[in-house]
Amino acid sequence: MTRKITRVLVTGALGQIGSELTDELRERYGRDNVVASDIRSDESSPVVTGGPWVVLDVTDPETVEKTIVDNRIDSIFHMAAILSATGEKNPQLCWKVNMDGTLNILETARRNNLARVVIPSSIAAFGPETPRYNTPQETILRPKTIYGVTKVSGELLCDYYVRKYDLDVRGLRYPGIISSETLPGGGTTDYAVEIYYKAIEEGRYTCFVKKDTMLPMMYMPDCIKATMNLAEADFDDLVHYSDFNVGALSVTAGDIAESIRKHIPDFEVDYEPDYRQAIADTWPTGVDDSAAREEWGWQSDWDLESMTEDMLRKLRMKLLF
Ligand code: NAD
Ligand code: SER
């Protein structure tokens, strides 16, 4: 049976996805019914000023429990994490936040009989032995980053809670997310956002992966749509739970630069790959998302050209006016 989402906690709400997801959740369920949280605060952010807000470290189980009980929360969107590039610089912190944090969220949800928990996974769950093209839903999961290790472990843990405790847990393997509102927080795919900012601010960009590096990407409106469509799907229709492949774009860094040049013809890009190239080389170029299409009707709305036009329009408003 699928229970209704009524009182929501968002963790990691000041992050790239959490900030826009909080906005959408407040629209859907009512401003006062969505408690945003993060380990840090930012008084200038609408996430903090636009509704209930608490500072919450997800690695602290007592405060997680108290926040859920005090705010009568029935659903959690767990966005707090350490991403791939930052994770390689501090693997112990990545494990602590991503694994202890996820376990605390699942345990609190189990003890308090919550209606829904949404916990994202990532294309980082894949590794060099995974088929790189049209990567299947069921495939080899042997990531080489600590972030990827936590994402595979997280998927398995979430599925365990579904089967062992009948907890309603769901999640997507997000591709690299491209957005105009909040900068990304230390991932390998950050270049795909930075390139738009630099195109407008400086007319040139030094990209930290090679021109022909192709990765799966998705524009934020599609990311929010996918998250909400999965969160609100009928649980009985799901065969998978926490590990849905979701596809939108498969583009190289050079493809993004070329699409920007259609609007800014003088835009210059050079390529100086760093340690993040080795991470990108272990991830797929695109994924087979037929399970998401069949089980909860996934389809993307944005292609590279429409995304670039929208990104440049929004960033011009934000950066130049
Ligand atoms: P982000 O790095 O932008 O935001 C993460 C937030 O978590 C930050 O605001 C940070 O302050 C917070 N945080 C860190 N440690 C914390 C702690 N101990 N307690 C509470 N908050 C803490 O990340 P994001 O891009 O918004 O990612 C959200 C989720 O989506 C993560 O699970 C991430 O792995 C996944 N994901 C993101 C992408 C992407 O391209 N953005 C792609 C695949 C998967
Ligand atoms: N965008 C994320 C990262 O690069 C993928 O999970 O870490």
Short mmCIF file of C-alpha atoms and ligand atoms in Angstrom, two decimals:
data_model
loop_
_atom_site.label_atom_id
_atom_site.label_comp_id
_atom_site.label_asym_id
_atom_site.label_seq_id
_atom_site.Cartn_x
_atom_site.Cartn_y
_atom_site.Cartn_z
CA MET A 1 0.00 0.00 0.00
CA THR A 2 1.27 3.53 -0.80
CA ARG A 3 0.90 5.99 2.08
CA LYS A 4 0.55 9.73 1.49
CA ILE A 5 3.43 12.17 1.91
CA THR A 6 2.30 14.98 4.22
CA ARG A 7 5.14 16.21 6.52
CA VAL A 8 8.59 16.20 4.91
CA LEU A 9 12.19 16.50 6.09
CA VAL A 10 14.83 17.36 3.48
CA THR A 11 18.46 16.70 4.50
CA GLY A 12 21.32 18.41 2.64
CA ALA A 13 18.76 21.04 1.61
CA LEU A 14 21.33 23.74 0.82
CA GLY A 15 23.00 21.53 -1.80
CA GLN A 16 22.65 21.60 -5.57
CA ILE A 17 19.63 19.27 -5.71
CA GLY A 18 18.28 19.79 -2.17
CA SER A 19 17.78 23.53 -2.68
CA GLU A 20 15.56 23.16 -5.77
CA LEU A 21 13.86 20.05 -4.43
CA THR A 22 12.88 21.92 -1.23
CA ASP A 23 11.25 24.59 -3.37
CA GLU A 24 9.23 21.97 -5.28
CA LEU A 25 8.24 20.10 -2.11
CA ARG A 26 7.02 23.33 -0.46
CA GLU A 27 4.92 24.06 -3.57
CA ARG A 28 3.39 20.58 -3.49
CA TYR A 29 2.84 19.89 0.20
CA GLY A 30 2.66 23.42 1.63
CA ARG A 31 5.42 25.69 2.91
CA ASP A 32 4.88 24.79 6.59
CA ASN A 33 4.91 21.04 5.94
CA VAL A 34 8.46 20.87 4.58
CA VAL A 35 11.32 21.15 7.07
CA ALA A 36 14.61 21.90 5.31
CA SER A 37 17.89 20.99 7.00
CA ASP A 38 21.63 20.98 6.41
CA ILE A 39 24.80 20.76 8.49
CA ARG A 40 25.47 24.43 7.72
CA SER A 41 23.23 27.47 7.45
CA ASP A 42 22.90 30.32 4.94
CA GLU A 43 20.60 33.13 6.01
CA SER A 44 20.51 34.51 2.46
CA SER A 45 19.02 31.29 1.03
CA PRO A 46 15.26 30.90 0.44
CA VAL A 47 15.72 27.33 1.70
CA VAL A 48 16.38 28.84 5.15
CA THR A 49 14.00 31.79 4.98
CA GLY A 50 11.17 30.26 2.94
CA GLY A 51 9.82 27.75 5.48
CA PRO A 52 10.70 25.66 8.53
CA TRP A 53 14.46 25.22 8.86
CA VAL A 54 16.81 23.32 11.21
CA VAL A 55 20.56 22.74 11.32
CA LEU A 56 20.98 18.96 11.25
CA ASP A 57 24.06 16.74 11.00
CA VAL A 58 22.84 13.41 9.61
CA THR A 59 25.70 11.55 11.30
CA ASP A 60 24.17 12.41 14.70
CA PRO A 61 21.43 9.79 15.32
CA GLU A 62 19.86 11.47 18.37
CA THR A 63 19.32 14.78 16.57
CA VAL A 64 17.96 12.99 13.50
CA GLU A 65 15.44 11.16 15.72
CA LYS A 66 14.48 14.32 17.65
CA THR A 67 13.97 16.31 14.43
CA ILE A 68 11.66 13.62 13.02
CA VAL A 69 9.61 13.30 16.21
CA ASP A 70 9.41 17.01 17.13
CA ASN A 71 8.30 17.98 13.62
CA ARG A 72 5.90 15.01 13.15
CA ILE A 73 7.73 14.08 9.94
CA ASP A 74 6.32 11.21 7.84
CA SER A 75 8.63 11.37 4.81
CA ILE A 76 12.34 12.05 4.28
CA PHE A 77 14.16 13.20 1.14
CA HIS A 78 17.76 12.43 2.11
CA MET A 79 20.08 14.62 -0.01
CA ALA A 80 22.98 15.06 2.43
CA ALA A 81 26.15 13.48 1.02
CA ILE A 82 29.81 13.93 0.14
CA LEU A 83 30.23 13.69 -3.64
CA SER A 84 32.87 11.92 -5.74
CA ALA A 85 35.72 14.45 -6.04
CA THR A 86 35.51 15.64 -2.43
CA GLY A 87 35.16 12.01 -1.38
CA GLU A 88 38.51 11.07 -2.95
CA LYS A 89 40.15 13.86 -0.92
CA ASN A 90 38.61 12.60 2.34
CA PRO A 91 37.40 9.00 1.98
CA GLN A 92 36.78 8.55 5.72
CA LEU A 93 34.45 11.58 5.82
CA CYS A 94 32.69 10.34 2.66
CA TRP A 95 32.03 6.95 4.28
CA LYS A 96 30.87 8.56 7.55
CA VAL A 97 28.41 11.00 5.98
CA ASN A 98 27.13 8.74 3.21
CA MET A 99 26.91 5.47 5.18
CA ASP A 100 26.35 6.51 8.83
CA GLY A 101 24.01 9.26 7.62
CA THR A 102 22.00 6.85 5.45
CA LEU A 103 21.79 4.25 8.21
CA ASN A 104 20.60 6.90 10.71
CA ILE A 105 17.89 8.01 8.28
CA LEU A 106 16.74 4.44 7.60
CA GLU A 107 16.76 3.45 11.28
CA THR A 108 14.84 6.56 12.35
CA ALA A 109 12.34 5.94 9.55
CA ARG A 110 11.91 2.31 10.61
CA ARG A 111 11.48 3.08 14.31
CA ASN A 112 8.93 5.83 13.60
CA ASN A 113 7.07 3.91 10.88
CA LEU A 114 7.49 6.67 8.28
CA ALA A 115 5.52 6.65 5.03
CA ARG A 116 8.38 7.32 2.62
CA VAL A 117 12.16 7.66 2.36
CA VAL A 118 13.84 8.86 -0.85
CA ILE A 119 17.61 8.28 -1.00
CA PRO A 120 19.52 9.00 -4.23
CA SER A 121 22.14 6.80 -5.79
CA SER A 122 24.37 7.78 -8.70
CA ILE A 123 26.01 6.69 -11.94
CA ALA A 124 29.05 6.49 -9.63
CA ALA A 125 27.69 3.09 -8.54
CA PHE A 126 29.13 1.76 -11.82
CA GLY A 127 32.80 1.06 -12.47
CA PRO A 128 35.27 0.21 -15.21
CA GLU A 129 34.02 -3.40 -15.57
CA THR A 130 30.42 -2.16 -16.14
CA PRO A 131 29.27 -2.05 -19.79
CA ARG A 132 29.80 1.64 -20.67
CA TYR A 133 27.18 2.05 -23.41
CA ASN A 134 23.47 1.90 -22.61
CA THR A 135 24.42 0.53 -19.19
CA PRO A 136 21.81 -2.03 -18.09
CA GLN A 137 19.72 -1.73 -14.94
CA GLU A 138 21.10 -5.01 -13.62
CA THR A 139 24.85 -5.01 -14.16
CA ILE A 140 28.32 -5.18 -12.63
CA LEU A 141 28.66 -2.74 -9.69
CA ARG A 142 32.34 -2.51 -8.82
CA PRO A 143 33.05 1.23 -8.42
CA LYS A 144 36.59 2.44 -7.81
CA THR A 145 35.77 5.64 -5.86
CA ILE A 146 34.82 5.68 -2.17
CA TYR A 147 31.74 7.69 -3.20
CA GLY A 148 30.73 4.89 -5.58
CA VAL A 149 31.33 2.29 -2.89
CA THR A 150 28.95 4.19 -0.58
CA LYS A 151 26.37 4.49 -3.35
CA VAL A 152 26.33 0.73 -4.09
CA SER A 153 26.27 -0.02 -0.35
CA GLY A 154 23.47 2.53 0.09
CA GLU A 155 21.39 0.91 -2.68
CA LEU A 156 21.80 -2.52 -1.08
CA LEU A 157 21.02 -1.18 2.40
CA CYS A 158 17.87 0.60 1.19
CA ASP A 159 16.63 -2.54 -0.60
CA TYR A 160 17.35 -4.52 2.57
CA TYR A 161 15.10 -2.18 4.58
CA VAL A 162 12.32 -2.59 2.01
CA ARG A 163 12.44 -6.37 2.19
CA LYS A 164 13.26 -6.85 5.87
CA TYR A 165 11.12 -4.10 7.43
CA ASP A 166 8.54 -3.21 4.73
CA LEU A 167 9.88 0.36 4.81
CA ASP A 168 8.95 2.34 1.68
CA VAL A 169 12.39 3.42 0.39
CA ARG A 170 13.03 4.61 -3.17
CA GLY A 171 15.95 6.04 -5.11
CA LEU A 172 17.42 6.92 -8.48
CA ARG A 173 20.88 6.65 -9.94
CA TYR A 174 21.12 10.31 -10.89
CA PRO A 175 23.39 11.23 -13.81
CA GLY A 176 25.46 14.44 -13.56
CA ILE A 177 22.98 17.21 -12.75
CA ILE A 178 23.20 20.56 -14.54
CA SER A 179 21.48 23.55 -12.90
CA SER A 180 21.47 27.34 -12.66
CA GLU A 181 20.41 27.97 -9.04
CA THR A 182 22.94 26.34 -6.68
CA LEU A 183 26.49 25.43 -7.65
CA PRO A 184 27.39 21.73 -7.47
CA GLY A 185 29.13 20.50 -4.35
CA GLY A 186 32.37 18.73 -5.31
CA GLY A 187 31.52 16.13 -7.96
CA THR A 188 33.27 14.90 -11.08
CA THR A 189 30.50 16.30 -13.28
CA ASP A 190 30.84 19.86 -11.89
CA TYR A 191 32.52 20.97 -15.16
CA ALA A 192 29.16 20.64 -16.92
CA VAL A 193 27.79 23.45 -14.72
CA GLU A 194 30.94 25.58 -14.38
CA ILE A 195 31.24 25.81 -18.17
CA TYR A 196 27.98 27.81 -18.38
CA TYR A 197 28.98 30.23 -15.61
CA LYS A 198 32.41 30.83 -17.17
CA ALA A 199 30.92 31.27 -20.66
CA ILE A 200 28.90 34.22 -19.35
CA GLU A 201 31.37 35.61 -16.81
CA GLU A 202 34.67 35.27 -18.70
CA GLY A 203 33.97 34.00 -22.25
CA ARG A 204 36.45 31.19 -21.68
CA TYR A 205 36.76 28.00 -19.58
CA THR A 206 39.47 25.51 -18.70
CA CYS A 207 37.74 22.15 -18.48
CA PHE A 208 39.10 19.49 -16.11
CA VAL A 209 38.07 16.54 -18.31
CA LYS A 210 38.98 15.83 -21.95
CA LYS A 211 36.87 17.23 -24.78
CA ASP A 212 35.63 13.76 -25.81
CA THR A 213 34.62 12.64 -22.28
CA MET A 214 31.01 11.50 -22.63
CA LEU A 215 28.87 11.10 -19.51
CA PRO A 216 25.14 10.87 -18.76
CA MET A 217 23.77 14.28 -17.72
CA MET A 218 20.36 15.68 -16.79
CA TYR A 219 18.91 19.18 -16.47
CA MET A 220 17.57 20.07 -13.02
CA PRO A 221 13.87 20.33 -14.03
CA ASP A 222 14.11 16.70 -15.24
CA CYS A 223 15.90 15.74 -12.02
CA ILE A 224 13.11 17.22 -9.89
CA LYS A 225 10.46 15.64 -12.10
CA ALA A 226 12.11 12.20 -11.88
CA THR A 227 12.48 12.48 -8.10
CA MET A 228 8.85 13.48 -7.56
CA ASN A 229 7.44 10.98 -10.08
CA LEU A 230 9.27 8.15 -8.33
CA ALA A 231 8.41 9.48 -4.84
CA GLU A 232 4.70 9.62 -5.70
CA ALA A 233 4.49 6.38 -7.72
CA ASP A 234 2.30 3.54 -6.50
CA PHE A 235 4.59 1.32 -4.44
CA ASP A 236 2.82 -1.80 -5.72
CA ASP A 237 3.91 -0.93 -9.29
CA LEU A 238 7.60 -1.02 -8.33
CA VAL A 239 9.82 -4.01 -8.99
CA HIS A 240 12.99 -2.06 -8.22
CA TYR A 241 13.26 0.36 -5.30
CA SER A 242 16.51 2.22 -4.68
CA ASP A 243 18.56 1.83 -7.83
CA PHE A 244 16.62 3.10 -10.86
CA ASN A 245 18.71 4.08 -13.88
CA VAL A 246 17.37 7.39 -15.25
CA GLY A 247 18.61 8.78 -18.55
CA ALA A 248 18.29 12.15 -20.24
CA LEU A 249 21.42 13.34 -22.13
CA SER A 250 24.65 11.63 -23.17
CA VAL A 251 27.02 14.43 -24.06
CA THR A 252 30.74 15.15 -24.23
CA ALA A 253 32.33 18.23 -22.72
CA GLY A 254 32.96 19.34 -26.31
CA ASP A 255 29.24 18.92 -27.17
CA ILE A 256 28.31 21.28 -24.30
CA ALA A 257 30.92 23.84 -25.42
CA GLU A 258 29.58 23.64 -29.00
CA SER A 259 25.98 24.17 -27.86
CA ILE A 260 27.08 27.26 -25.88
CA ARG A 261 28.92 28.59 -28.95
CA LYS A 262 25.60 28.75 -30.82
CA HIS A 263 24.73 31.59 -28.40
CA ILE A 264 28.23 32.93 -27.57
CA PRO A 265 30.25 32.39 -30.79
CA ASP A 266 33.58 33.59 -29.28
CA PHE A 267 33.44 31.22 -26.31
CA GLU A 268 36.83 29.50 -25.88
CA VAL A 269 37.46 26.23 -24.05
CA ASP A 270 40.72 24.46 -23.34
CA TYR A 271 41.07 21.08 -21.71
CA GLU A 272 43.43 20.30 -18.82
CA PRO A 273 42.34 16.95 -17.36
CA ASP A 274 43.09 16.45 -13.65
CA TYR A 275 42.42 13.61 -11.17
CA ARG A 276 38.71 13.76 -11.97
CA GLN A 277 39.36 12.43 -15.51
CA ALA A 278 40.25 9.03 -14.05
CA ILE A 279 36.93 9.01 -12.16
CA ALA A 280 34.93 10.03 -15.24
CA ASP A 281 36.62 7.26 -17.26
CA THR A 282 35.07 4.63 -14.96
CA TRP A 283 31.49 5.87 -15.47
CA PRO A 284 29.07 5.01 -18.31
CA THR A 285 28.33 7.17 -21.35
CA GLY A 286 24.59 6.56 -21.04
CA VAL A 287 22.16 4.27 -19.24
CA ASP A 288 19.27 1.97 -20.13
CA ASP A 289 16.37 3.39 -18.12
CA SER A 290 13.63 1.08 -19.36
CA ALA A 291 12.83 -0.10 -15.79
CA ALA A 292 12.08 3.52 -14.76
CA ARG A 293 9.99 3.99 -17.91
CA GLU A 294 8.00 0.81 -17.34
CA GLU A 295 7.55 0.98 -13.56
CA TRP A 296 6.75 4.69 -13.03
CA GLY A 297 6.53 6.25 -16.51
CA TRP A 298 9.87 8.09 -16.69
CA GLN A 299 10.58 10.29 -19.69
CA SER A 300 12.83 13.32 -19.93
CA ASP A 301 11.72 16.71 -21.29
CA TRP A 302 15.05 18.47 -21.95
CA ASP A 303 17.68 17.94 -24.66
CA LEU A 304 21.09 19.62 -24.89
CA GLU A 305 19.94 22.56 -27.04
CA SER A 306 16.86 23.44 -24.97
CA MET A 307 18.86 23.08 -21.74
CA THR A 308 21.68 25.34 -22.98
CA GLU A 309 19.24 28.03 -24.08
CA ASP A 310 17.47 27.94 -20.68
CA MET A 311 20.72 27.79 -18.65
CA LEU A 312 22.20 30.80 -20.47
CA ARG A 313 18.99 32.82 -20.12
CA LYS A 314 18.72 32.11 -16.38
CA LEU A 315 22.43 32.67 -15.67
CA ARG A 316 22.45 35.96 -17.60
CA MET A 317 19.58 37.16 -15.38
CA LYS A 318 21.38 35.96 -12.26
CA LEU A 319 24.93 37.09 -13.06
CA LEU A 320 24.51 40.20 -15.18
CA PHE A 321 21.47 41.99 -13.72
P1 NAD B 1 25.66 18.73 -2.74
O1 NAD B 1 27.07 18.40 -2.43
O2 NAD B 1 25.37 19.88 -3.62
O3 NAD B 1 24.83 18.93 -1.40
C1 NAD B 1 24.99 18.06 -0.31
C2 NAD B 1 24.61 18.83 0.94
O4 NAD B 1 24.82 17.94 2.04
C3 NAD B 1 25.46 20.08 1.18
O5 NAD B 1 24.64 21.22 1.28
C4 NAD B 1 26.20 19.78 2.48
O6 NAD B 1 26.35 20.91 3.32
C5 NAD B 1 25.30 18.74 3.12
N1 NAD B 1 25.98 17.89 4.08
C6 NAD B 1 27.24 17.41 4.05
N2 NAD B 1 27.50 16.71 5.16
C7 NAD B 1 26.37 16.71 5.90
C8 NAD B 1 26.01 16.16 7.15
N3 NAD B 1 26.88 15.44 7.88
N4 NAD B 1 24.76 16.37 7.62
C9 NAD B 1 23.88 17.11 6.89
N5 NAD B 1 24.16 17.68 5.71
C10 NAD B 1 25.40 17.47 5.23
O7 NAD B 1 25.00 17.38 -3.33
P2 NAD B 1 23.82 17.25 -4.38
O8 NAD B 1 24.42 17.37 -5.72
O9 NAD B 1 22.69 18.13 -4.04
O10 NAD B 1 23.45 15.72 -4.18
C11 NAD B 1 22.29 15.29 -3.49
C12 NAD B 1 22.23 13.77 -3.61
O11 NAD B 1 22.18 13.41 -4.98
C13 NAD B 1 23.47 13.05 -3.03
O12 NAD B 1 23.07 11.82 -2.50
C14 NAD B 1 24.32 12.80 -4.26
O13 NAD B 1 25.16 11.70 -4.09
C15 NAD B 1 23.25 12.53 -5.30
N6 NAD B 1 23.71 12.75 -6.67
C16 NAD B 1 23.98 14.02 -7.12
C17 NAD B 1 24.41 14.21 -8.43
C18 NAD B 1 24.71 15.56 -8.98
O14 NAD B 1 25.20 15.67 -10.12
N7 NAD B 1 24.43 16.65 -8.27
C19 NAD B 1 24.55 13.10 -9.27
C20 NAD B 1 24.32 11.83 -8.76
C21 NAD B 1 23.87 11.67 -7.46
N1 SER B 2 27.63 14.38 -10.09
C1 SER B 2 28.06 13.40 -9.13
C2 SER B 2 29.53 13.46 -8.95
O1 SER B 2 30.19 13.83 -9.90
C3 SER B 2 27.67 12.02 -9.59
O2 SER B 2 27.17 11.33 -8.54
O3 SER B 2 30.02 13.10 -7.91
#
